Amino acid sequence: PDIVQEDRTGRMVPSEDQLPASSVIADLLRSREECSRLGQAGILNAQQYDWEGIARRYGEMYDRLKM
């Protein structure tokens, strides 16, 4: 899965074109609520990629395979 999920955890813009990026930044600066919503969702989404969580999930999967 993509780490950034469009309009859920962030906004995607083409890397080679600055105009869409500046437009998205301007939109987010105008909407504190949208910026906060995306930020909070992004934090929650990123937590599933922390090393402790990854190690725990691998351990659980390994335990299931041993049975």
Short mmCIF file of C-alpha atoms in Angstrom, two decimals:
data_model
loop_
_atom_site.label_atom_id
_atom_site.label_comp_id
_atom_site.label_asym_id
_atom_site.label_seq_id
_atom_site.Cartn_x
_atom_site.Cartn_y
_atom_site.Cartn_z
CA PRO A 1 0.00 0.00 0.00
CA ASP A 2 1.03 3.56 -0.56
CA ILE A 3 2.22 5.40 2.53
CA VAL A 4 0.53 8.59 1.33
CA GLN A 5 -3.13 7.97 0.56
CA GLU A 6 -4.59 10.78 -1.50
CA ASP A 7 -6.94 13.05 0.48
CA ARG A 8 -6.73 10.68 3.45
CA THR A 9 -3.17 10.92 4.79
CA GLY A 10 -1.75 13.58 2.50
CA ARG A 11 -1.70 15.06 -0.97
CA MET A 12 0.24 13.74 -3.92
CA VAL A 13 1.76 16.07 -6.51
CA PRO A 14 4.01 15.38 -9.50
CA SER A 15 7.65 15.78 -8.50
CA GLU A 16 8.65 17.43 -11.76
CA ASP A 17 6.13 20.29 -11.60
CA GLN A 18 6.27 22.99 -8.92
CA LEU A 19 2.93 24.62 -9.75
CA PRO A 20 0.69 21.80 -8.43
CA ALA A 21 2.81 21.58 -5.27
CA SER A 22 2.50 25.31 -4.62
CA SER A 23 -1.25 25.11 -5.21
CA VAL A 24 -1.66 22.26 -2.71
CA ILE A 25 0.47 24.10 -0.13
CA ALA A 26 -1.61 27.25 -0.59
CA ASP A 27 -4.84 25.24 -0.18
CA LEU A 28 -3.57 23.68 3.04
CA LEU A 29 -2.47 27.04 4.41
CA ARG A 30 -6.02 28.33 3.86
CA SER A 31 -7.60 25.38 5.69
CA ARG A 32 -6.20 24.71 9.15
CA GLU A 33 -8.85 22.00 9.67
CA GLU A 34 -7.85 20.10 6.50
CA CYS A 35 -4.18 20.43 7.36
CA SER A 36 -4.82 19.09 10.87
CA ARG A 37 -6.99 16.23 9.58
CA LEU A 38 -4.37 15.10 7.07
CA GLY A 39 -1.62 15.47 9.66
CA GLN A 40 -3.39 13.35 12.26
CA ALA A 41 -4.28 10.67 9.71
CA GLY A 42 -0.70 10.69 8.47
CA ILE A 43 0.66 10.19 11.99
CA LEU A 44 -1.68 7.26 12.61
CA ASN A 45 -0.77 5.73 9.27
CA ALA A 46 2.98 6.16 9.85
CA GLN A 47 2.80 4.38 13.19
CA GLN A 48 2.19 1.08 11.41
CA TYR A 49 5.65 1.42 9.85
CA ASP A 50 7.57 1.82 13.13
CA TRP A 51 10.17 -0.90 13.74
CA GLU A 52 8.66 -2.19 16.98
CA GLY A 53 5.31 -2.77 15.29
CA ILE A 54 6.93 -4.40 12.27
CA ALA A 55 9.00 -6.71 14.50
CA ARG A 56 5.91 -7.64 16.54
CA ARG A 57 3.90 -8.49 13.41
CA TYR A 58 6.74 -10.61 12.03
CA GLY A 59 7.01 -12.40 15.38
CA GLU A 60 3.28 -13.10 15.39
CA MET A 61 3.43 -14.40 11.83
CA TYR A 62 6.42 -16.61 12.69
CA ASP A 63 4.57 -18.00 15.71
CA ARG A 64 1.56 -18.88 13.51
CA LEU A 65 3.82 -20.63 11.00
CA LYS A 66 5.48 -22.74 13.68
CA MET A 67 2.17 -24.39 14.60
#
